[in-house]
Amino acid sequence: MAAELISTSLPRSGEVEVKKSFIQLNELEPPTGNHDQYDGREAGGTQQDFSNSEREERDGWKEVQPTLRERNALMFNNEQMSDVHFIVGPPGETQRVPAHKYVLAVGSSVFGAMFYGDLAEGESAIHIPDVQPAAFLILLKYMYSDEIELDADTVLATLYAAKKYIVPALAKACVSFLETSLEAKNACVLLSQSRLFEEPDLTQRCWEVIDTQAELALRSDGFCDIDLHTLEIILQRESLNIREAQVFQAALRWATAECRRQGLVGTARNQRTVLGKALYLVRIPSMTLQEFADGAAQSDVLTLKETRDIFLWFTASSKPRLEFCLAKRVGLSPQRCHRFQSSAYRSNQWRYRGRCDSIQFAVDRRIFIAGLGLYGSSGGKAEYSVKIELKRQGTVLAQNLTKFLSDGSSCTFPVWFEHPVQVEQDNFYTVSAILDGNELSYFGQEGMTEVQCGKVTFQFQCSADSTNGTGVQGGQIPELVFYC
């Protein structure tokens, strides 16, 4: 037996021309006579004439692709020895993909049943209109080579393909990719998909983001793309961290998008129609009277009777019955990580004058930083101007320029970022505060390098940005305010 390495070109309409290789086995007559004296001649006495280049081509297969996985990977999307073809994609966007039944059958029980089960399909071309061609190729590449190549544009379609053909390792990789790329702008869409794919861990992660960063999530374009059932589930959510007036505006934006999808003009009447009973999930009575008068009352989505009754509910002693939920959402309660065991003040402490107080921290699970707790004046009531900042590896993730009042006590006073910021585990972040105000203020003492706060462990270390004396052992920024 001798193995020859054959290279073939596979130009196809609509495909990139590539070089593919395979091993072709040729039967040769065994040598006759004394094996010890065999000098490389064939039975007829003619010496095999292998040039150096031919020998390199013949033996180069094992040198270039030394492992079974690498040799197997060469057959991915390769016509050579293929025994089945798939026509993948919806009509007009199909792609013809060659494959090998054995490889697919050992990697997927669905393909195993399709090709070798009692109801095995005998067709040489199998149509798969519900899977995107790009996602199907990612699925096949994994089955041929164990390689997983995911991107934001194809990961959901790939997850669908992995679920359909029961390839759990690829499905798990897709979910992990989605979890790491999860943000407020795509959380609502991923929530809808995670419910469809029955991925409870991904669903929980979506809810964490939507609850904590509700304003950003409901303002996103992705929120307008969700289905009606997902909209209803979100509007029912007790723990949304958002004002109800913003929930109402988000519902109207969704209704406008839904009118467009249904080919309707985006009038108030049509918005009301597409929202249906979901409108009553917006807790309009929990708004302030001013918010209602400036927003929902002028939207024309409510009937005149509903508008009148809600005004009476706000103002009259005898309140009318409303179909809207009356209770305010519970929202989220922020937690506080306090890093000092005591506080103090001295007659010459703590001076600011535009200098920066800063500390670094890391956590052992994903949280959302909402703000900082700061010390105030030790000499009575005082107002401070402050700029707070959150950075990772020098990149600013959030900042806010605001003011706060202190009452002369050693209590901490919260200063908030505009929106909570997602902080990943096992990475160090830097928080900073630049204060301008009364220099006679409290400062922390007996600082801790590690603090357990509920389910979260914080680690602290000194920051090079700190130019005002704050460090692990003492100084400003006594608290991190967060959601978890």
mmCIF file of C-alpha atoms in Angstrom, residues 55-372:
data_model
loop_
_atom_site.group_PDB
_atom_site.id
_atom_site.type_symbol
_atom_site.label_atom_id
_atom_site.label_comp_id
_atom_site.label_asym_id
_atom_site.label_seq_id
_atom_site.Cartn_x
_atom_site.Cartn_y
_atom_site.Cartn_z
ATOM 1 C CA ARG A 55 8.173 11.791 -2.148
ATOM 2 C CA GLU A 56 7.695 15.129 -0.335
ATOM 3 C CA GLU A 57 4.153 15.437 -1.729
ATOM 4 C CA ARG A 58 3.377 11.846 -0.767
ATOM 5 C CA ASP A 59 4.702 12.059 2.795
ATOM 6 C CA GLY A 60 3.986 15.742 3.521
ATOM 7 C CA TRP A 61 0.424 15.014 4.723
ATOM 8 C CA LYS A 62 1.551 13.730 8.110
ATOM 9 C CA GLU A 63 4.113 16.470 8.545
ATOM 10 C CA VAL A 64 1.688 19.358 7.869
ATOM 11 C CA GLN A 65 -1.330 17.772 9.624
ATOM 12 C CA PRO A 66 0.195 15.467 12.236
ATOM 13 C CA THR A 67 -2.958 14.875 14.321
ATOM 14 C CA LEU A 68 -6.256 13.172 13.577
ATOM 15 C CA ARG A 69 -8.169 16.343 14.466
ATOM 16 C CA GLU A 70 -6.137 18.411 12.011
ATOM 17 C CA ARG A 71 -6.569 15.869 9.223
ATOM 18 C CA ASN A 72 -10.276 15.602 9.983
ATOM 19 C CA ALA A 73 -10.607 19.405 9.925
ATOM 20 C CA LEU A 74 -9.428 19.462 6.307
ATOM 21 C CA MET A 75 -12.617 17.687 5.299
ATOM 22 C CA PHE A 76 -14.821 20.487 6.660
ATOM 23 C CA ASN A 77 -16.906 22.033 3.853
ATOM 24 C CA ASN A 78 -15.014 19.796 1.408
ATOM 25 C CA GLU A 79 -16.578 17.955 -1.551
ATOM 26 C CA GLN A 80 -13.957 15.176 -1.374
ATOM 27 C CA MET A 81 -15.561 11.963 -0.102
ATOM 28 C CA SER A 82 -18.705 13.853 0.940
ATOM 29 C CA ASP A 83 -21.809 11.686 1.008
ATOM 30 C CA VAL A 84 -24.483 14.253 1.848
ATOM 31 C CA HIS A 85 -25.280 17.853 0.970
ATOM 32 C CA PHE A 86 -27.309 20.427 2.857
ATOM 33 C CA ILE A 87 -29.249 23.272 1.269
ATOM 34 C CA VAL A 88 -29.168 25.764 4.135
ATOM 35 C CA GLY A 89 -31.066 29.010 4.582
ATOM 36 C CA PRO A 90 -34.405 30.509 3.553
ATOM 37 C CA PRO A 91 -35.456 30.550 -0.128
ATOM 38 C CA GLY A 92 -33.365 32.976 -2.131
ATOM 39 C CA GLU A 93 -30.542 32.964 0.433
ATOM 40 C CA THR A 94 -29.543 29.299 0.404
ATOM 41 C CA GLN A 95 -26.036 27.866 0.476
ATOM 42 C CA ARG A 96 -25.062 24.335 -0.554
ATOM 43 C CA VAL A 97 -22.836 22.698 2.062
ATOM 44 C CA PRO A 98 -21.098 19.326 1.556
ATOM 45 C CA ALA A 99 -20.621 17.044 4.559
ATOM 46 C CA HIS A 100 -19.764 13.537 5.692
ATOM 47 C CA LYS A 101 -22.451 11.522 7.438
ATOM 48 C CA TYR A 102 -20.114 9.665 9.788
ATOM 49 C CA VAL A 103 -18.537 12.845 11.181
ATOM 50 C CA LEU A 104 -21.916 14.440 11.804
ATOM 51 C CA ALA A 105 -23.446 11.293 13.276
ATOM 52 C CA VAL A 106 -20.747 10.842 15.924
ATOM 53 C CA GLY A 107 -21.080 14.493 16.931
ATOM 54 C CA SER A 108 -24.867 14.783 17.112
ATOM 55 C CA SER A 109 -27.571 12.305 18.092
ATOM 56 C CA VAL A 110 -29.953 14.139 15.758
ATOM 57 C CA PHE A 111 -27.679 13.586 12.759
ATOM 58 C CA GLY A 112 -27.073 10.010 13.946
ATOM 59 C CA ALA A 113 -30.786 9.283 13.828
ATOM 60 C CA MET A 114 -31.126 11.173 10.545
ATOM 61 C CA PHE A 115 -28.477 9.091 8.770
ATOM 62 C CA TYR A 116 -28.343 5.727 10.594
ATOM 63 C CA GLY A 117 -31.549 5.447 12.611
ATOM 64 C CA ASP A 118 -34.685 3.452 11.863
ATOM 65 C CA LEU A 119 -36.120 6.417 9.976
ATOM 66 C CA ALA A 120 -32.877 7.377 8.250
ATOM 67 C CA GLU A 121 -33.207 9.788 5.356
ATOM 68 C CA GLY A 122 -31.907 8.589 2.039
ATOM 69 C CA GLU A 123 -31.850 11.920 0.269
ATOM 70 C CA SER A 124 -28.482 13.149 -0.940
ATOM 71 C CA ALA A 125 -29.575 16.796 -0.444
ATOM 72 C CA ILE A 126 -31.262 17.844 2.793
ATOM 73 C CA HIS A 127 -33.017 21.210 3.016
ATOM 74 C CA ILE A 128 -32.662 23.237 6.251
ATOM 75 C CA PRO A 129 -34.548 26.520 5.685
ATOM 76 C CA ASP A 130 -34.700 27.580 9.363
ATOM 77 C CA VAL A 131 -30.928 27.814 10.015
ATOM 78 C CA GLN A 132 -28.669 30.593 8.796
ATOM 79 C CA PRO A 133 -25.866 29.328 6.529
ATOM 80 C CA ALA A 134 -23.176 31.097 8.583
ATOM 81 C CA ALA A 135 -24.451 29.477 11.793
ATOM 82 C CA PHE A 136 -24.644 26.037 10.165
ATOM 83 C CA LEU A 137 -21.023 26.317 9.020
ATOM 84 C CA ILE A 138 -19.962 27.255 12.563
ATOM 85 C CA LEU A 139 -21.810 24.157 13.812
ATOM 86 C CA LEU A 140 -20.121 21.912 11.255
ATOM 87 C CA LYS A 141 -16.682 23.390 11.845
ATOM 88 C CA TYR A 142 -16.976 22.571 15.519
ATOM 89 C CA MET A 143 -18.055 19.003 14.724
ATOM 90 C CA TYR A 144 -15.100 18.509 12.379
ATOM 91 C CA SER A 145 -12.373 20.274 14.356
ATOM 92 C CA ASP A 146 -13.569 21.211 17.893
ATOM 93 C CA GLU A 147 -12.970 24.845 16.904
ATOM 94 C CA ILE A 148 -15.575 27.436 17.928
ATOM 95 C CA GLU A 149 -15.695 30.799 16.166
ATOM 96 C CA LEU A 150 -18.438 33.084 17.469
ATOM 97 C CA ASP A 151 -19.302 36.718 16.867
ATOM 98 C CA ALA A 152 -22.114 39.005 17.906
ATOM 99 C CA ASP A 153 -23.865 38.804 14.525
ATOM 100 C CA THR A 154 -24.187 35.016 14.394
ATOM 101 C CA VAL A 155 -24.137 33.786 18.013
ATOM 102 C CA LEU A 156 -27.933 33.649 18.455
ATOM 103 C CA ALA A 157 -28.396 31.789 15.175
ATOM 104 C CA THR A 158 -25.564 29.439 16.172
ATOM 105 C CA LEU A 159 -27.207 28.782 19.546
ATOM 106 C CA TYR A 160 -30.412 27.893 17.711
ATOM 107 C CA ALA A 161 -28.516 25.449 15.462
ATOM 108 C CA ALA A 162 -26.664 23.916 18.434
ATOM 109 C CA LYS A 163 -29.958 23.414 20.280
ATOM 110 C CA LYS A 164 -31.705 21.979 17.221
ATOM 111 C CA TYR A 165 -29.008 19.366 16.587
ATOM 112 C CA ILE A 166 -28.239 18.759 20.298
ATOM 113 C CA VAL A 167 -24.602 19.816 20.400
ATOM 114 C CA PRO A 168 -24.391 20.875 24.079
ATOM 115 C CA ALA A 169 -20.738 21.998 24.153
ATOM 116 C CA LEU A 170 -21.343 24.487 21.335
ATOM 117 C CA ALA A 171 -24.593 25.657 22.958
ATOM 118 C CA LYS A 172 -22.747 26.232 26.236
ATOM 119 C CA ALA A 173 -20.065 28.254 24.427
ATOM 120 C CA CYS A 174 -22.784 30.389 22.809
ATOM 121 C CA VAL A 175 -24.412 31.081 26.183
ATOM 122 C CA SER A 176 -21.043 32.003 27.718
ATOM 123 C CA PHE A 177 -20.378 34.362 24.808
ATOM 124 C CA LEU A 178 -23.776 36.005 25.293
ATOM 125 C CA GLU A 179 -23.241 36.386 29.030
ATOM 126 C CA THR A 180 -19.897 38.116 28.574
ATOM 127 C CA SER A 181 -21.276 40.425 25.860
ATOM 128 C CA LEU A 182 -24.462 41.203 27.778
ATOM 129 C CA GLU A 183 -25.151 44.934 28.150
ATOM 130 C CA ALA A 184 -28.143 47.142 28.834
ATOM 131 C CA LYS A 185 -28.558 47.798 25.099
ATOM 132 C CA ASN A 186 -29.058 44.104 24.212
ATOM 133 C CA ALA A 187 -30.408 42.709 27.502
ATOM 134 C CA CYS A 188 -34.101 42.840 26.507
ATOM 135 C CA VAL A 189 -33.517 41.062 23.188
ATOM 136 C CA LEU A 190 -31.374 38.408 24.873
ATOM 137 C CA LEU A 191 -34.048 37.972 27.538
ATOM 138 C CA SER A 192 -36.538 37.120 24.810
ATOM 139 C CA GLN A 193 -34.099 34.666 23.179
ATOM 140 C CA SER A 194 -33.025 33.052 26.459
ATOM 141 C CA ARG A 195 -36.656 32.240 27.231
ATOM 142 C CA LEU A 196 -37.075 30.784 23.755
ATOM 143 C CA PHE A 197 -33.956 28.619 24.135
ATOM 144 C CA GLU A 198 -34.788 27.687 27.748
ATOM 145 C CA GLU A 199 -31.494 28.951 29.161
ATOM 146 C CA PRO A 200 -32.314 29.871 32.794
ATOM 147 C CA ASP A 201 -28.797 31.077 33.671
ATOM 148 C CA LEU A 202 -28.766 33.489 30.739
ATOM 149 C CA THR A 203 -32.304 34.601 31.621
ATOM 150 C CA GLN A 204 -31.198 35.384 35.175
ATOM 151 C CA ARG A 205 -28.221 37.388 33.912
ATOM 152 C CA CYS A 206 -30.515 39.366 31.624
ATOM 153 C CA TRP A 207 -32.799 40.200 34.542
ATOM 154 C CA GLU A 208 -29.828 41.387 36.614
ATOM 155 C CA VAL A 209 -28.911 43.876 33.913
ATOM 156 C CA ILE A 210 -32.490 44.940 33.129
ATOM 157 C CA ASP A 211 -33.398 45.450 36.799
ATOM 158 C CA THR A 212 -30.258 47.380 37.674
ATOM 159 C CA GLN A 213 -29.826 49.378 34.471
ATOM 160 C CA ALA A 214 -33.533 49.603 33.648
ATOM 161 C CA GLU A 215 -33.407 53.142 32.314
ATOM 162 C CA LEU A 216 -30.687 52.264 29.807
ATOM 163 C CA ALA A 217 -32.285 48.926 28.901
ATOM 164 C CA LEU A 218 -35.746 50.366 28.250
ATOM 165 C CA ARG A 219 -34.303 53.282 26.297
ATOM 166 C CA SER A 220 -32.346 50.977 23.978
ATOM 167 C CA ASP A 221 -33.249 50.140 20.396
ATOM 168 C CA GLY A 222 -33.293 46.473 21.383
ATOM 169 C CA PHE A 223 -36.233 47.058 23.724
ATOM 170 C CA CYS A 224 -38.338 48.107 20.730
ATOM 171 C CA ASP A 225 -37.536 44.806 18.968
ATOM 172 C CA ILE A 226 -38.983 42.450 21.586
ATOM 173 C CA ASP A 227 -42.264 40.570 21.214
ATOM 174 C CA LEU A 228 -45.453 41.519 23.048
ATOM 175 C CA HIS A 229 -45.186 38.702 25.596
ATOM 176 C CA THR A 230 -41.651 39.728 26.590
ATOM 177 C CA LEU A 231 -42.844 43.345 26.857
ATOM 178 C CA GLU A 232 -45.595 42.256 29.267
ATOM 179 C CA ILE A 233 -43.133 40.298 31.396
ATOM 180 C CA ILE A 234 -40.819 43.314 31.668
ATOM 181 C CA LEU A 235 -43.647 45.731 32.474
ATOM 182 C CA GLN A 236 -44.809 43.388 35.256
ATOM 183 C CA ARG A 237 -41.373 43.343 36.871
ATOM 184 C CA GLU A 238 -41.419 44.563 40.481
ATOM 185 C CA SER A 239 -37.684 45.179 40.754
ATOM 186 C CA LEU A 240 -37.170 47.544 37.796
ATOM 187 C CA ASN A 241 -34.910 50.337 39.011
ATOM 188 C CA ILE A 242 -36.600 53.147 37.085
ATOM 189 C CA ARG A 243 -39.162 55.931 37.389
ATOM 190 C CA GLU A 244 -42.618 55.026 36.110
ATOM 191 C CA ALA A 245 -42.765 58.010 33.758
ATOM 192 C CA GLN A 246 -39.790 56.486 31.905
ATOM 193 C CA VAL A 247 -41.552 53.103 31.765
ATOM 194 C CA PHE A 248 -44.547 54.783 30.104
ATOM 195 C CA GLN A 249 -42.358 56.501 27.503
ATOM 196 C CA ALA A 250 -40.587 53.209 26.768
ATOM 197 C CA ALA A 251 -43.944 51.491 26.223
ATOM 198 C CA LEU A 252 -44.911 54.188 23.714
ATOM 199 C CA ARG A 253 -41.633 53.754 21.824
ATOM 200 C CA TRP A 254 -42.261 50.011 21.644
ATOM 201 C CA ALA A 255 -45.809 50.648 20.402
ATOM 202 C CA THR A 256 -44.522 52.952 17.652
ATOM 203 C CA ALA A 257 -42.087 50.255 16.499
ATOM 204 C CA GLU A 258 -44.823 47.611 16.622
ATOM 205 C CA CYS A 259 -47.106 49.779 14.490
ATOM 206 C CA ARG A 260 -44.312 49.969 11.932
ATOM 207 C CA ARG A 261 -43.901 46.183 11.973
ATOM 208 C CA GLN A 262 -47.638 45.727 11.410
ATOM 209 C CA GLY A 263 -47.781 48.328 8.641
ATOM 210 C CA LEU A 264 -49.828 50.766 10.730
ATOM 211 C CA VAL A 265 -49.469 54.517 11.076
ATOM 212 C CA GLY A 266 -48.052 55.320 14.495
ATOM 213 C CA THR A 267 -51.070 57.246 15.777
ATOM 214 C CA ALA A 268 -52.048 57.290 19.449
ATOM 215 C CA ARG A 269 -55.055 55.111 18.672
ATOM 216 C CA ASN A 270 -52.926 52.487 16.910
ATOM 217 C CA GLN A 271 -50.361 52.596 19.714
ATOM 218 C CA ARG A 272 -53.155 51.841 22.151
ATOM 219 C CA THR A 273 -54.352 48.982 19.957
ATOM 220 C CA VAL A 274 -50.981 47.214 19.667
ATOM 221 C CA LEU A 275 -50.259 47.643 23.387
ATOM 222 C CA GLY A 276 -53.584 46.099 24.357
ATOM 223 C CA LYS A 277 -53.691 45.021 27.999
ATOM 224 C CA ALA A 278 -49.965 45.710 28.375
ATOM 225 C CA LEU A 279 -50.840 49.385 28.822
ATOM 226 C CA TYR A 280 -52.411 48.588 32.208
ATOM 227 C CA LEU A 281 -49.113 47.095 33.395
ATOM 228 C CA VAL A 282 -47.627 50.615 33.428
ATOM 229 C CA ARG A 283 -48.167 51.872 36.973
ATOM 230 C CA ILE A 284 -49.398 55.338 36.076
ATOM 231 C CA PRO A 285 -50.863 56.067 39.537
ATOM 232 C CA SER A 286 -47.389 55.595 41.058
ATOM 233 C CA MET A 287 -46.089 58.616 39.105
ATOM 234 C CA THR A 288 -46.078 62.031 40.700
ATOM 235 C CA LEU A 289 -48.963 64.263 39.716
ATOM 236 C CA GLN A 290 -46.509 66.470 37.823
ATOM 237 C CA GLU A 291 -45.075 63.519 35.883
ATOM 238 C CA PHE A 292 -48.555 62.359 34.929
ATOM 239 C CA ALA A 293 -49.697 65.834 33.860
ATOM 240 C CA ASP A 294 -46.568 66.450 31.755
ATOM 241 C CA GLY A 295 -46.502 63.001 30.144
ATOM 242 C CA ALA A 296 -49.237 60.372 30.094
ATOM 243 C CA ALA A 297 -52.096 62.872 30.393
ATOM 244 C CA GLN A 298 -51.011 64.560 27.145
ATOM 245 C CA SER A 299 -50.124 61.421 25.179
ATOM 246 C CA ASP A 300 -53.651 60.835 23.769
ATOM 247 C CA VAL A 301 -53.107 57.111 24.402
ATOM 248 C CA LEU A 302 -55.409 57.236 27.430
ATOM 249 C CA THR A 303 -59.130 57.771 27.006
ATOM 250 C CA LEU A 304 -60.661 60.977 28.369
ATOM 251 C CA LYS A 305 -62.340 58.973 31.119
ATOM 252 C CA GLU A 306 -59.056 57.330 32.135
ATOM 253 C CA THR A 307 -57.305 60.702 32.207
ATOM 254 C CA ARG A 308 -60.064 62.248 34.304
ATOM 255 C CA ASP A 309 -60.189 59.304 36.722
ATOM 256 C CA ILE A 310 -56.440 59.350 37.250
ATOM 257 C CA PHE A 311 -56.504 63.092 37.971
ATOM 258 C CA LEU A 312 -59.289 62.462 40.493
ATOM 259 C CA TRP A 313 -57.299 59.592 41.993
ATOM 260 C CA PHE A 314 -54.419 62.000 42.617
ATOM 261 C CA THR A 315 -56.523 64.846 44.004
ATOM 262 C CA ALA A 316 -59.959 63.748 45.257
ATOM 263 C CA SER A 317 -60.676 62.348 48.693
ATOM 264 C CA SER A 318 -63.085 59.845 47.163
ATOM 265 C CA LYS A 319 -60.909 58.025 44.637
ATOM 266 C CA PRO A 320 -62.345 56.287 41.553
ATOM 267 C CA ARG A 321 -61.547 52.694 40.682
ATOM 268 C CA LEU A 322 -58.657 52.331 38.218
ATOM 269 C CA GLU A 323 -57.608 49.407 36.004
ATOM 270 C CA PHE A 324 -53.957 50.381 36.394
ATOM 271 C CA CYS A 325 -51.784 48.859 39.110
ATOM 272 C CA LEU A 326 -51.630 51.364 41.992
ATOM 273 C CA ALA A 327 -48.582 50.135 43.915
ATOM 274 C CA LYS A 328 -45.172 51.614 43.275
ATOM 275 C CA ARG A 329 -42.510 49.186 42.085
ATOM 276 C CA VAL A 330 -40.295 47.852 44.848
ATOM 277 C CA GLY A 331 -37.165 48.494 42.820
ATOM 278 C CA LEU A 332 -33.713 47.547 44.140
ATOM 279 C CA SER A 333 -32.134 48.387 47.469
ATOM 280 C CA PRO A 334 -28.483 49.429 47.189
ATOM 281 C CA GLN A 335 -25.874 47.718 49.349
ATOM 282 C CA ARG A 336 -22.896 49.452 50.938
ATOM 283 C CA CYS A 337 -19.394 48.089 51.366
ATOM 284 C CA HIS A 338 -17.709 49.965 54.249
ATOM 285 C CA ARG A 339 -13.928 49.559 54.229
ATOM 286 C CA PHE A 340 -12.968 51.357 57.479
ATOM 287 C CA GLN A 341 -13.463 50.190 61.048
ATOM 288 C CA SER A 342 -13.530 53.698 62.511
ATOM 289 C CA SER A 343 -13.448 57.378 61.570
ATOM 290 C CA ALA A 344 -11.872 60.464 63.131
ATOM 291 C CA TYR A 345 -11.070 64.125 62.565
ATOM 292 C CA ARG A 346 -8.277 66.468 63.531
ATOM 293 C CA SER A 347 -8.014 70.232 63.551
ATOM 294 C CA ASN A 348 -5.826 70.185 60.434
ATOM 295 C CA GLN A 349 -7.530 67.343 58.544
ATOM 296 C CA TRP A 350 -8.795 66.550 55.848
ATOM 297 C CA ARG A 351 -7.485 69.030 53.265
ATOM 298 C CA TYR A 352 -8.726 68.875 49.673
ATOM 299 C CA ARG A 353 -7.823 71.850 47.444
ATOM 300 C CA GLY A 354 -8.529 70.010 44.183
ATOM 301 C CA ARG A 355 -6.416 66.949 44.997
ATOM 302 C CA CYS A 356 -7.617 63.440 44.197
ATOM 303 C CA ASP A 357 -8.653 60.753 46.681
ATOM 304 C CA SER A 358 -8.595 57.330 45.040
ATOM 305 C CA ILE A 359 -8.643 53.602 45.807
ATOM 306 C CA GLN A 360 -8.588 50.393 43.767
ATOM 307 C CA PHE A 361 -10.937 47.461 44.318
ATOM 308 C CA ALA A 362 -11.855 44.055 42.900
ATOM 309 C CA VAL A 363 -14.807 41.738 43.543
ATOM 310 C CA ASP A 364 -15.312 37.989 43.311
ATOM 311 C CA ARG A 365 -18.639 38.195 41.456
ATOM 312 C CA ARG A 366 -20.296 40.551 38.983
ATOM 313 C CA ILE A 367 -21.904 43.623 40.583
ATOM 314 C CA PHE A 368 -23.139 47.076 39.557
ATOM 315 C CA ILE A 369 -21.449 50.102 41.132
ATOM 316 C CA ALA A 370 -24.051 52.817 41.714
ATOM 317 C CA GLY A 371 -22.009 55.438 43.588
ATOM 318 C CA LEU A 372 -19.699 56.226 46.494
#
